[in-house]
Coordinates of C-alpha atoms in Angstrom, one line a residue:
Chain A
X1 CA 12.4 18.6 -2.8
X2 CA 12.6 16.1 -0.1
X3 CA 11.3 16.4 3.6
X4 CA 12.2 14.6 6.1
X5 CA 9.0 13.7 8.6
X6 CA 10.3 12.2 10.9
X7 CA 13.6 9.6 12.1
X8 CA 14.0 7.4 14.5
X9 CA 17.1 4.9 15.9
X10 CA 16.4 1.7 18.1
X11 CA 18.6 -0.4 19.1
X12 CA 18.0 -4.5 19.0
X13 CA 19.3 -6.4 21.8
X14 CA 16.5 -9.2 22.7
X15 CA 13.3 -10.4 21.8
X16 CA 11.2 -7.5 23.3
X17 CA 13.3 -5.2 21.4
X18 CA 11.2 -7.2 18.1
X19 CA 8.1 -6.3 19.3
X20 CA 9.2 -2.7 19.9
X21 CA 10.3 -2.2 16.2
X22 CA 7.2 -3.1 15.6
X23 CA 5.3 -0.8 17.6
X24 CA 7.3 2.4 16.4
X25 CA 7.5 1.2 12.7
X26 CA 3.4 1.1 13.1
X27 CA 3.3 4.2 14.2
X28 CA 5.3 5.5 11.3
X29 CA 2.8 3.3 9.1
X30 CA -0.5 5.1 10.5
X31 CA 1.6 8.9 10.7
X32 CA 2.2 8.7 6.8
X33 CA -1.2 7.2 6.3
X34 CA -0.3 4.2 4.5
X35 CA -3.8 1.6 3.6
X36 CA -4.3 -1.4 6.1
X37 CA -2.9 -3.9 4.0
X38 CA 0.3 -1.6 3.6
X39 CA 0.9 -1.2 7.4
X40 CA 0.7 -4.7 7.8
X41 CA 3.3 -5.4 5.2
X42 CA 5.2 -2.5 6.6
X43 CA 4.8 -4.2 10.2
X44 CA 5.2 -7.5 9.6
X45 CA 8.5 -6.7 7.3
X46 CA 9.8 -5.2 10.5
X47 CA 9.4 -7.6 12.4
X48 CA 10.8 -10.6 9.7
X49 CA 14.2 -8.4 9.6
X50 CA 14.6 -7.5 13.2
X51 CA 14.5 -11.2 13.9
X52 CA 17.1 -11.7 11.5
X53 CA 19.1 -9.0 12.9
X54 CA 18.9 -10.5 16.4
X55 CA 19.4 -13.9 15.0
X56 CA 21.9 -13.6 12.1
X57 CA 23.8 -10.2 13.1
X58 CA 24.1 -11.1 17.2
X59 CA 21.9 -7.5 17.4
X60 CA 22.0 -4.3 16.0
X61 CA 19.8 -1.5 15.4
X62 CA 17.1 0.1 13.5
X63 CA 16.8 3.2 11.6
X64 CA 12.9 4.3 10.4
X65 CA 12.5 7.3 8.6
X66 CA 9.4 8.5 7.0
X67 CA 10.5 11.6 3.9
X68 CA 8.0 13.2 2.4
X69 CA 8.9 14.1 -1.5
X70 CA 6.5 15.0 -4.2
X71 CA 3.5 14.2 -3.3
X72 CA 4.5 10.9 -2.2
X73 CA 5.7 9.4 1.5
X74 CA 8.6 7.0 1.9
X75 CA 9.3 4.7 4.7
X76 CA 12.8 3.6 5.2
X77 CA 13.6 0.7 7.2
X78 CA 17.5 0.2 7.3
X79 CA 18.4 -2.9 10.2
X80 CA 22.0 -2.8 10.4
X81 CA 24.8 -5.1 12.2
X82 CA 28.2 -5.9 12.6
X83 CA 27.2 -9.8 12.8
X84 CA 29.2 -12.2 10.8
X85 CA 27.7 -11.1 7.3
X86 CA 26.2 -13.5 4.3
X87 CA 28.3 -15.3 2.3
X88 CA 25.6 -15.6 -0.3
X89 CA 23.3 -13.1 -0.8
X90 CA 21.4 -14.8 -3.9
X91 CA 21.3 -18.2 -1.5
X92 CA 19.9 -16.2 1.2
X93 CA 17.1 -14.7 -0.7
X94 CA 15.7 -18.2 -1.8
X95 CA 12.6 -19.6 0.0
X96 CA 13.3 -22.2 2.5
X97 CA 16.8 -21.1 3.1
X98 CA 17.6 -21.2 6.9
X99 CA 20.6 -21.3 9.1
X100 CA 18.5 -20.6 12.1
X101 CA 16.3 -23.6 11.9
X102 CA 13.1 -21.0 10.9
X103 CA 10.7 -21.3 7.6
X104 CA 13.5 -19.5 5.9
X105 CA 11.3 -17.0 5.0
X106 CA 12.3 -13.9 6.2
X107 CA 14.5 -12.4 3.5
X108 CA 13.0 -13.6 0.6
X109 CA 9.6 -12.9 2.0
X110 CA 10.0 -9.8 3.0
X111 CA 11.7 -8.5 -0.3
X112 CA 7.8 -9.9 -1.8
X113 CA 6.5 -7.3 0.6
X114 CA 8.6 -4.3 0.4
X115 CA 8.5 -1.6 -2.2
X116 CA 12.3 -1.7 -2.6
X117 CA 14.4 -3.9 -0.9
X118 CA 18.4 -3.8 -0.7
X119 CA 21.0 -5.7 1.1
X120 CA 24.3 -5.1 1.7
X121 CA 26.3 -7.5 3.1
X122 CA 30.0 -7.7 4.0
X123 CA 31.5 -11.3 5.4
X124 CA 33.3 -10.9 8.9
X125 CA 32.0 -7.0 9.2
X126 CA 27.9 -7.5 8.8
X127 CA 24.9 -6.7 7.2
X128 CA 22.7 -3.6 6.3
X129 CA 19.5 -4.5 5.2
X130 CA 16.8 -1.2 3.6
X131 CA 13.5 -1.8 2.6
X132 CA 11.5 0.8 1.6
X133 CA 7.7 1.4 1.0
X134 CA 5.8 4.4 -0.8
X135 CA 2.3 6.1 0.0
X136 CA 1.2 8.9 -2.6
X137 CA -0.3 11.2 -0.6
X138 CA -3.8 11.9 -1.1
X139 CA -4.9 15.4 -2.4
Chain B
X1 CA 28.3 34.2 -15.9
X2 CA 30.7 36.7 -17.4
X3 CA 30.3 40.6 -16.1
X4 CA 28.9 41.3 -19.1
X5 CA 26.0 39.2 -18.4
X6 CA 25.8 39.8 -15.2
X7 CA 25.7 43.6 -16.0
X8 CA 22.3 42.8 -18.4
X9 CA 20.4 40.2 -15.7
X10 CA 21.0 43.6 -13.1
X11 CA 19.5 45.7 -15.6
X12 CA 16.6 43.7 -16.8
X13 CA 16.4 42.9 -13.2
X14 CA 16.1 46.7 -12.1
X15 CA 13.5 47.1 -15.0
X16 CA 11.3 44.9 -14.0
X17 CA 11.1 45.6 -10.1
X18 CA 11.2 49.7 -11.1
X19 CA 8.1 48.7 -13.6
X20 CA 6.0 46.4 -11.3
X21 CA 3.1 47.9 -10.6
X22 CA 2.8 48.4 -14.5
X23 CA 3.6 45.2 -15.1
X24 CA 0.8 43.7 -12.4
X25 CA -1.6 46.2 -14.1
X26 CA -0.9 44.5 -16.9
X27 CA -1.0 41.2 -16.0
X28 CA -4.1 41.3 -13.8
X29 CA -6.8 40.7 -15.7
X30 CA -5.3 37.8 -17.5
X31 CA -7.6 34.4 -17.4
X32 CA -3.7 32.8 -15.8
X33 CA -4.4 34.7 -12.8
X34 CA -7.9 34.1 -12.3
X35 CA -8.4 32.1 -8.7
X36 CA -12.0 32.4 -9.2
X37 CA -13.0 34.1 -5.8
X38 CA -12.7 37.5 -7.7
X39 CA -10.1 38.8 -5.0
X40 CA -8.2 41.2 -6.9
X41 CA -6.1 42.4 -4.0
X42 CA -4.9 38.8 -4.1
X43 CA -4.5 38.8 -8.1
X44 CA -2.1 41.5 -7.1
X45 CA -0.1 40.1 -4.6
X46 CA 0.4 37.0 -7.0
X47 CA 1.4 38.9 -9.9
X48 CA 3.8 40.5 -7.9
X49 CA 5.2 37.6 -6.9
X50 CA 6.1 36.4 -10.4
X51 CA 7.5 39.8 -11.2
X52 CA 10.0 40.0 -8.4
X53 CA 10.7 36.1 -9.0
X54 CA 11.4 37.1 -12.6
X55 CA 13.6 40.0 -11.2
X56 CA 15.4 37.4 -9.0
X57 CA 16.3 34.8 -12.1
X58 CA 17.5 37.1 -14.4
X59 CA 19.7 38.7 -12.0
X60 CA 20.9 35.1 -10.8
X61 CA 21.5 33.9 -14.1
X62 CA 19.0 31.0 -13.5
X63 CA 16.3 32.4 -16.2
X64 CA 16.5 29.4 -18.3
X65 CA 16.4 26.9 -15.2
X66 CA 13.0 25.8 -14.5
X67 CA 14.0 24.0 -11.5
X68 CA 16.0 26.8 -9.8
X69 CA 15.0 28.6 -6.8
X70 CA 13.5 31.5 -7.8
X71 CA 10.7 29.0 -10.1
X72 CA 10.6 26.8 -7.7
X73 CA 9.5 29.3 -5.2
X74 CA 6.4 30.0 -7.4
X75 CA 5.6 26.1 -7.4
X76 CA 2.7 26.4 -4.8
X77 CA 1.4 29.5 -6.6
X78 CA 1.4 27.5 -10.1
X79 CA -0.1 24.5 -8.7
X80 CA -2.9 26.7 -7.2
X81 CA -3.6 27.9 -10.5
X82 CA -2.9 25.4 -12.4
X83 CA -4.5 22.8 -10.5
X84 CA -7.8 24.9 -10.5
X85 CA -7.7 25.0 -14.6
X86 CA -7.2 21.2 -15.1
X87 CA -9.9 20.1 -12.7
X88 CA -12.3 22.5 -14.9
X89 CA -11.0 20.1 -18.2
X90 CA -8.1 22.5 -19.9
X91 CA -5.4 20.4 -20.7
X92 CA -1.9 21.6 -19.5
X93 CA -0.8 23.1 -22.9
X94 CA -4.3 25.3 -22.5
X95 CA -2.3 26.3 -19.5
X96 CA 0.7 26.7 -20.8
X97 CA -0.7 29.0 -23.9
X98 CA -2.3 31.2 -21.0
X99 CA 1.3 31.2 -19.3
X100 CA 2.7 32.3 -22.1
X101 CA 0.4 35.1 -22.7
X102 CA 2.3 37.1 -19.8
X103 CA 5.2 37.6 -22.2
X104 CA 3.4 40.1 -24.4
X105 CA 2.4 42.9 -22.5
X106 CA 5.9 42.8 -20.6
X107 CA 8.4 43.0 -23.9
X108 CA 6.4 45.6 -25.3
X109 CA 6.8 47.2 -21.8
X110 CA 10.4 47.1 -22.2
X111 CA 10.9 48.3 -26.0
X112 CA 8.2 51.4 -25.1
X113 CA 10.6 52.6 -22.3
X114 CA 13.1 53.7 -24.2
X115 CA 16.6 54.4 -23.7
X116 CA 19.1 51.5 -24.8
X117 CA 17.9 48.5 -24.6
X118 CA 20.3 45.9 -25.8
X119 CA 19.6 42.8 -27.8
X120 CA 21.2 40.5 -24.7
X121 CA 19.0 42.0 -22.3
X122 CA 16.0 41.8 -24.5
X123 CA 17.0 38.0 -24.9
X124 CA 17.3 37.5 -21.0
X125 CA 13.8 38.8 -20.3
X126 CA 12.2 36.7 -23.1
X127 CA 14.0 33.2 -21.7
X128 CA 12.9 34.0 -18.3
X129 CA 9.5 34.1 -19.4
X130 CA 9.9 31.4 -21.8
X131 CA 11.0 29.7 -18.8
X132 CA 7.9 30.6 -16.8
X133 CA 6.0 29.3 -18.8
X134 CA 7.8 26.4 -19.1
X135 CA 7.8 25.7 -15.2
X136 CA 3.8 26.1 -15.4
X137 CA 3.3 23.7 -18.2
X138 CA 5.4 21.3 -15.9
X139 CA 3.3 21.9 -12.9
X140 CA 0.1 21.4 -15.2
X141 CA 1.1 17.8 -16.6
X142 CA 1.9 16.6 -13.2
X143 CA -1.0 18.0 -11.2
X144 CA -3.5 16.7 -14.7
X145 CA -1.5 13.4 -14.5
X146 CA -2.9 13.3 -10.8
X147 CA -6.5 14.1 -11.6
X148 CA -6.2 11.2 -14.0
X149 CA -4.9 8.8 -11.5
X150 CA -7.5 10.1 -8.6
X151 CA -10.5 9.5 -10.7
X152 CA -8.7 5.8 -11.8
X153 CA -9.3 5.1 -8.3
X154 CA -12.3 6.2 -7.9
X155 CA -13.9 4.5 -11.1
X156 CA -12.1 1.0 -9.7
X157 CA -13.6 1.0 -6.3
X158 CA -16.8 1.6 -8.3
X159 CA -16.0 -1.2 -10.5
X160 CA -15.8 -3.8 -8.0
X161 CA -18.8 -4.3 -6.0
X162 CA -19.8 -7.0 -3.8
X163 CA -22.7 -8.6 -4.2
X164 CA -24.6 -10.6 -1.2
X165 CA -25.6 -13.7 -2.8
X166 CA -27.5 -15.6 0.1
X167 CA -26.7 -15.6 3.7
X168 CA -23.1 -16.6 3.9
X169 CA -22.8 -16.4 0.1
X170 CA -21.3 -13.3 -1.6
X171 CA -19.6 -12.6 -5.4
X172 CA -17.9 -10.5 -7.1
X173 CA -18.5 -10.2 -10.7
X174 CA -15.9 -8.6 -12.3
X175 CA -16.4 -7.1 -16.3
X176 CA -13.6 -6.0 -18.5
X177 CA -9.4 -5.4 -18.1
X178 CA -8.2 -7.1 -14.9
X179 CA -4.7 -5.3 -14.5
X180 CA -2.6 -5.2 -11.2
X181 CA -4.1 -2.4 -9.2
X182 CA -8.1 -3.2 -10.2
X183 CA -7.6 -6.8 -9.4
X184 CA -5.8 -5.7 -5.9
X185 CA -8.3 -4.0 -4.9
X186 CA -11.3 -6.4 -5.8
X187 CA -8.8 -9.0 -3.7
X188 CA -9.1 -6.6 -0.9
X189 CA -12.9 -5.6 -0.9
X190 CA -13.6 -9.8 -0.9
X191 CA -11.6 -10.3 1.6
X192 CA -13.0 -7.2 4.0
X193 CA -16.8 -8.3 2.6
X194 CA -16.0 -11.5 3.9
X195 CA -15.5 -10.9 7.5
X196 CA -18.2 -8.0 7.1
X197 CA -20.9 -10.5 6.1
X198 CA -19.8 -13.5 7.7
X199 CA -19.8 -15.4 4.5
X200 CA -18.6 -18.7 4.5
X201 CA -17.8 -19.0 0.3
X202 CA -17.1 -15.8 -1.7
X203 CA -17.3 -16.3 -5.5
X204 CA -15.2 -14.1 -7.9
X205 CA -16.9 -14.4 -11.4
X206 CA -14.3 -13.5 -14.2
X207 CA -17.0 -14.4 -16.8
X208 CA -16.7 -10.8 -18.1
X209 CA -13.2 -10.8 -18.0
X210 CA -11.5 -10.3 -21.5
X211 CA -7.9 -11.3 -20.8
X212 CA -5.9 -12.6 -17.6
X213 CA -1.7 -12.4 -17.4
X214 CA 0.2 -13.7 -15.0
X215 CA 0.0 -10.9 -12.5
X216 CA -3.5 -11.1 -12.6
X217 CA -4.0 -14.7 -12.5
X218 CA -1.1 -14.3 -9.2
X219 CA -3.3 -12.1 -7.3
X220 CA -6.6 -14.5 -8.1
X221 CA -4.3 -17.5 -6.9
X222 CA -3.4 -15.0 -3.8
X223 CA -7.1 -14.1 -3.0
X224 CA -8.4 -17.6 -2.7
X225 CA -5.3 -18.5 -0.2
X226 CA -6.0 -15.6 1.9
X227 CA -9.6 -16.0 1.7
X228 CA -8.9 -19.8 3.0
X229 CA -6.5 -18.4 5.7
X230 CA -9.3 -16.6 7.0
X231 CA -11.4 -19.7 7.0
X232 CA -13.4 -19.1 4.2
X233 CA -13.8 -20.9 0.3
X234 CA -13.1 -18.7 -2.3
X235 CA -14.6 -20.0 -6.1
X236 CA -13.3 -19.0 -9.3
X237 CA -16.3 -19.0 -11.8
X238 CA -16.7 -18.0 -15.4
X239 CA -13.3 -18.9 -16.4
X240 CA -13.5 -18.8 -20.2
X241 CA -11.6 -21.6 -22.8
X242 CA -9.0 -19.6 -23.7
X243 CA -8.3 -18.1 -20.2
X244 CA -8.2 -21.5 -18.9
X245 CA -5.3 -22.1 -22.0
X246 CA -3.7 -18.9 -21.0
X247 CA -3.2 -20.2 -17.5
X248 CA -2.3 -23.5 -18.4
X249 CA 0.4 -21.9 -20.3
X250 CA 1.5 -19.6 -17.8
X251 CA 2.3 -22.3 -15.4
X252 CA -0.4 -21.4 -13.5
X253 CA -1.5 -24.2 -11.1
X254 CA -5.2 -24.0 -10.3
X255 CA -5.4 -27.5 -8.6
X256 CA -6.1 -26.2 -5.5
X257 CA -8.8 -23.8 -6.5
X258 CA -12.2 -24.5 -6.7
X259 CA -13.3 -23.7 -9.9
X260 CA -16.9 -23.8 -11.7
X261 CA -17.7 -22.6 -15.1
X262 CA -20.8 -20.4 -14.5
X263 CA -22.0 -18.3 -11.9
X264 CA -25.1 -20.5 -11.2
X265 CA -23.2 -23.7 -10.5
X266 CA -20.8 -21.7 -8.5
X267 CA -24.0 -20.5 -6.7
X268 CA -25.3 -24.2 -6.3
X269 CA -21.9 -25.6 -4.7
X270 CA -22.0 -22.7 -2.4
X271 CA -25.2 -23.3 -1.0
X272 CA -24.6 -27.4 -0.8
X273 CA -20.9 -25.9 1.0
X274 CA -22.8 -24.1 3.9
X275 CA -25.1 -27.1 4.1
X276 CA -28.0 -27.0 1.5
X277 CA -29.7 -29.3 -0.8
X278 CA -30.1 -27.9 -4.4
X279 CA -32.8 -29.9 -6.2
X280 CA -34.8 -28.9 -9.2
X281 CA -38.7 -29.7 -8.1
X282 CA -40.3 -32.5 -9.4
X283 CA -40.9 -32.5 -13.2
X284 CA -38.0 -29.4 -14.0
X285 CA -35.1 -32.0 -14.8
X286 CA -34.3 -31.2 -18.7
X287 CA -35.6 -28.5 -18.9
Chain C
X1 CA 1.4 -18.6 35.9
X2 CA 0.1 -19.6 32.0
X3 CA 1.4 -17.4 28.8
X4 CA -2.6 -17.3 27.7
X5 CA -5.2 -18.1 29.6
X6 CA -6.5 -21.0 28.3
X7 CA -10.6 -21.6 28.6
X8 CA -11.8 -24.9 28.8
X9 CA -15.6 -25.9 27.1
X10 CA -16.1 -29.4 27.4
X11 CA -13.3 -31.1 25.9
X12 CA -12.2 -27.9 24.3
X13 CA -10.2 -25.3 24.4
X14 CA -10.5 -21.8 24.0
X15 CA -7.5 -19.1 23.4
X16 CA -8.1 -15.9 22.6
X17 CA -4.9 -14.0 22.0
X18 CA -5.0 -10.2 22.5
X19 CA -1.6 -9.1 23.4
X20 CA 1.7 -8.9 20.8
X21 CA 3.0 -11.6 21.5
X22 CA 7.2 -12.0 21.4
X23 CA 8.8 -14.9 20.7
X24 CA 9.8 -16.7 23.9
X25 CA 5.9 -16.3 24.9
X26 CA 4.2 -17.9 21.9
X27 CA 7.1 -20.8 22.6
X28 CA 5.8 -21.0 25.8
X29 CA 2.3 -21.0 25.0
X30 CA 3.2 -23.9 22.8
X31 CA 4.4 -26.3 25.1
X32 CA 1.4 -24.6 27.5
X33 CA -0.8 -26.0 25.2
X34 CA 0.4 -28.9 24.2
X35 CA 0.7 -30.3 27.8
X36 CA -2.7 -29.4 28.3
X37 CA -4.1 -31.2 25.6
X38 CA -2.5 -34.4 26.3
X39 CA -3.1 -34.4 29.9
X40 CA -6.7 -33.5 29.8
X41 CA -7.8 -35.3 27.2
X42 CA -9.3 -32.1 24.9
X43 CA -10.2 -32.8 21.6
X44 CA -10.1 -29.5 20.1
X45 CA -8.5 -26.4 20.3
X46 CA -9.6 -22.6 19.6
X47 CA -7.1 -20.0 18.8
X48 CA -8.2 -17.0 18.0
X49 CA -6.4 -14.5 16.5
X50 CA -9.0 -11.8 15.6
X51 CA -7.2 -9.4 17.7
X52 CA -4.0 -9.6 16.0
X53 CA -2.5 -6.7 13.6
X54 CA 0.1 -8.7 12.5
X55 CA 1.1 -12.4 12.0
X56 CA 4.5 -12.7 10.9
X57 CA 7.0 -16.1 9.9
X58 CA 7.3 -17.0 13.8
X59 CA 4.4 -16.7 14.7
X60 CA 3.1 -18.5 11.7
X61 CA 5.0 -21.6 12.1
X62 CA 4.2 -21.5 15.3
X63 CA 0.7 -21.9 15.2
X64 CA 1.5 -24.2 12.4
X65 CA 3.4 -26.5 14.7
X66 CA 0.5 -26.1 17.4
X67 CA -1.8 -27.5 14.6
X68 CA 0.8 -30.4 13.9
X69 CA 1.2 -31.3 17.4
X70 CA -2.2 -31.3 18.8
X71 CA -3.4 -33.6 15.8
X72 CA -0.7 -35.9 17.1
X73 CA -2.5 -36.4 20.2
X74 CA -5.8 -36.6 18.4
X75 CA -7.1 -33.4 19.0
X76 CA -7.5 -30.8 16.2
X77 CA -6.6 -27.1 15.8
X78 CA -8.9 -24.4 14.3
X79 CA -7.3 -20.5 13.8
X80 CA -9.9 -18.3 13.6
X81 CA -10.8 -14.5 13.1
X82 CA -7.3 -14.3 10.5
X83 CA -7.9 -10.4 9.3
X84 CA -8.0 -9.8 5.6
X85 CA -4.4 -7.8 5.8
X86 CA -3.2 -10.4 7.7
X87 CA -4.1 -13.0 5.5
X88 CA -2.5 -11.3 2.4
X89 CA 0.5 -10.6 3.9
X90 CA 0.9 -14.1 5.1
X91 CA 0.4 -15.0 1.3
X92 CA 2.8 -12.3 -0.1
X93 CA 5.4 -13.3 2.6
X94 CA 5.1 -17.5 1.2
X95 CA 3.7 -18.6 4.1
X96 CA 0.6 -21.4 3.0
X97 CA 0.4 -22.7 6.3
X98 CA -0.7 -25.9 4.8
X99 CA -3.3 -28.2 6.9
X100 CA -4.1 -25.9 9.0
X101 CA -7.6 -25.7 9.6
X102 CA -9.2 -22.0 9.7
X103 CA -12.7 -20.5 10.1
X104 CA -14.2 -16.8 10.3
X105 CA -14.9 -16.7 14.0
X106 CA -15.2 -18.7 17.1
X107 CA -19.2 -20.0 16.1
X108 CA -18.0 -21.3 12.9
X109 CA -14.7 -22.7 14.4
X110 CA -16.6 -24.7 17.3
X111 CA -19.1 -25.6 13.9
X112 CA -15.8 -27.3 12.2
X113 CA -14.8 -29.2 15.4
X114 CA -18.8 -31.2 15.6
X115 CA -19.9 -28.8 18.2
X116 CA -23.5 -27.6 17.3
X117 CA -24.7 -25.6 20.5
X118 CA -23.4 -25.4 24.2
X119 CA -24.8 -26.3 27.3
X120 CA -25.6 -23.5 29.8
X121 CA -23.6 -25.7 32.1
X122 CA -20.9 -25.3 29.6
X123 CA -20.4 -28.6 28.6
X124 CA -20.1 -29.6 24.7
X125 CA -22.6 -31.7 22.8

């Protein structure tokens, strides 16, 4: 049995749009009561892949939904775009990999701080990427 | 479900809801339905509501289906009672042998009426018990698994204290298995005791510890970054021969760690680290 | 107008960031900095960052880079005030940021630069 707590869809157009995924992705953090250092994995994840989608995908959007299922809370980041896609998934994952002149951290990295971490990637069409991060809720 | 069967499940169905307040009369004084506030009026209500669920999964054809609907809809109920037993120490099949002691009362309900009664139906009322008590024997392993995992918790934030050395100097000694979580959390309480106390060095002493794996020896590795991010030295004392080989082995690079082998000399290149002289007095050297 | 303000003790200087910052502004703070340095001869720099719930890649490199550049015109960087869950993210993410200096707070950061007490008139011994 699955519940869903609460969805929401933002789109990402510009570098304050980065900040704001932030902002509501916290406030999903702190709503399903995840620990400090789990928010700010949550948060920081955020905002390593909303870069990427401005970046990489020429902008997209955001979808955050927090489900509640037995005893336990998932958060569900999916950034999605219709950018030019990766060629090379398993080459984008590595460390130091960049194409946008960054540390080349942000999809390898952030797969270290996610729960689950999928990406889905056709060339020419673009690029989902979900993460996901669990909270047991406390009796 | 063929008409026959669905014929029986009606039948068994009509029994049950014709006989309920015999059946809750029955049932009431059971240790399963004990809350433990003494409110019989609720008692009632709750052996009422297995009855009619009963009534519902026969007639449905879902009497051996622990996860259908009409079980499911007695999951809060369960957990309620169940939940109460396993925090008093039964284990869930001491549950599930009190779950199963509703079946009694009700078959010999049925073959005392009288009339007909058909070795199909008599086989759907016993598998919708059986199921019952199935779905409360579920409930009971989860909800004791969780107890388990609660007090875990609890006896690993009491396993990691943090110990205030000297001003600006704290440790934390850690004593037995270092797995994943227990070492997490000792990472985190450092790190939070260091910006709590101010303290300059922070020594984790693993001279206790019995055995280190790679995930362990990650999140040490992990604590002493972070605790140098945040501006402060993190020491790794107590690190014993054949842990030292393990990590070796493991690839682990502890060139950048500050290392000492006991507590004390971690101690004395803390204090020389925030800007003291250590000196045995006059007399003491050798001894 | 400046993307921090920027507080000048003696020869050093003093940022305290307390807003989210996106990415053009902590560019611009860069350069900010930077400029200032060189022109008025500081020798340190302060950043705190004890305000901050998050520090992610960007901002990471660039407060690396900040770090880099001031100690090419002889002045040296000091982040302080990193939170714990800041600081084990930045670890879980791969970020080391190598050579940069860090202390607890602002006393012990103005400690690692040689300054031992302030002036009341402000000015660094």
């Amino acid at each position: 049995m699955s519940r869903v707590l609460a969805a929401d869809t933002m789109p990402i157009r510009s570098e304050g749009d980065i900040v704001g995924v932030r902002q509501l992705v916290r406030q999903h953090g702190a709503a399903a009561e995840l620990s400090l250092v789990e928010q700010t994995k949550l948060v920081t994840a955020a905002s390593e892949l909303a870069r990427n989608t401005l970046l990489h995908g020429g902008g997209g959007k955001v979808e955050v939904e927090s489900v509640e299922e037995d005893r336990r809370r998932t958060i569900r980041l999916s950034f999605i775009d219709s950018g030019p896609g990766i060629e090379d998934v398993e080459l984008a994952l590595t460390d130091g990999y960049t194409t946008a002149g960054g540390l080349g951290l942000g999809l390898g990295g952030t797969r270290r701080l996610a729960g689950e971490f999928e990406i889905d990637s056709v060339p020419g069409e673009g690029t989902t990427v979900t993460v996901r991060f669990h909270t047991r809720v406390r009796g | 479900m063929g008409e026959q069967q669905r014929h029986s499940g009606a039948e068994v169905a009509s029994f049950l809801l014709e006989r309920e307040a015999e059946i809750i009369d029955s049932w009431r004084r059971l240790p399963f339905f004990d809350s433990g506030d003494g409110d019989q009026a609720q008692v009632e209500r709750d052996c009422g509501a297995v009855v009619r669920a009963l009534a519902e999964a026969v007639r449905t054809g879902d009497e051996d289906d622990p996860a259908a609907a009409p079980f499911n809809s007695l999951r809060g109920l369960f957990m309620e009672l169940a939940g109460r037993r396993t925090r008093f120490g039964d284990s869930a099949s001491e549950v599930a042998v009190e779950a199963g002691r509703l079946k009694g009362p009700v078959v010999r309900l049925w073959k005392s009426a009288g009339g007909h009664r058909g070795v199909e139906q008599t086989a759907l009322l016993v598998d919708a018990l059986g199921t019952l008590r199935v779905a409360v024997m579920e409930i009971a392993v989860s909800t004791s698994a969780e107890l388990i995992q609660q007090q875990q918790e609890q006896l690993l934030e009491l396993s990691t204290p943090v110990i205030s050395l000297w001003r600006g100097i704290l440790a934390v000694p850690l004593i037995g298995t270092l797995d994943s979580a227990r070492s997490q959390i000792a990472m985190e309480s450092l790190l939070q005791a260091i910006v709590d106390q101010r303290a300059e060095v922070a020594i984790l002493d693993i001279t206790g510890v019995s055995m280190v794996d790679t995930m362990v020896a990650q999140h040490l590795l992990k604590t002493v970054m972070a605790a140098r991010m945040m501006g402060a030295e993190c020491i790794i004392s107590g690190i014993r021969p054949q842990i030292a080989q393990t990590m070796v082995q493991l690839g682990i690079d502890l060139e950048e760690v500050t290392t000492r082998a006991g507590l004390a000399d971690a101690l004395a290149f803390a204090l020389t680290k925030i800007g003291y002289q250590v000196t045995a007095p006059t007399g003491a050297i050798g001894r | 107008m400046n993307a921090l303000p920027l507080l000048r003790i003696g020869d050093v200087l003093l940022v305290s960031i307390q807003t989210e910052l996106h990415d053009e502004l902590a560019l611009r703070f860069q350069r900010e900095l930077a400029e200032k340095v060189a022109d008025e001869h500081i020798r340190g720099v302060i950043i705190d960052i004890s305000a901050l719930e998050i520090v992610d890649s960007f901002l990471g490199r660039v407060l690396h880079d900040i770090a880099a550049t001031t100690s090419v015109l002889a002045a040296r960087t000091v982040v302080v005030g990193m939170r714990p869950a800041v600081a084990i993210t930045l670890v879980e993410l791969g970020l080391s940021l190598h050579g940069l200096r860090t202390a607890l707070n602002v006393e012990a950061g103005l400690r690692q630069l040689g300054i031992r007490r302030l002036d009341v008139s402000g000015e660094a011994r």
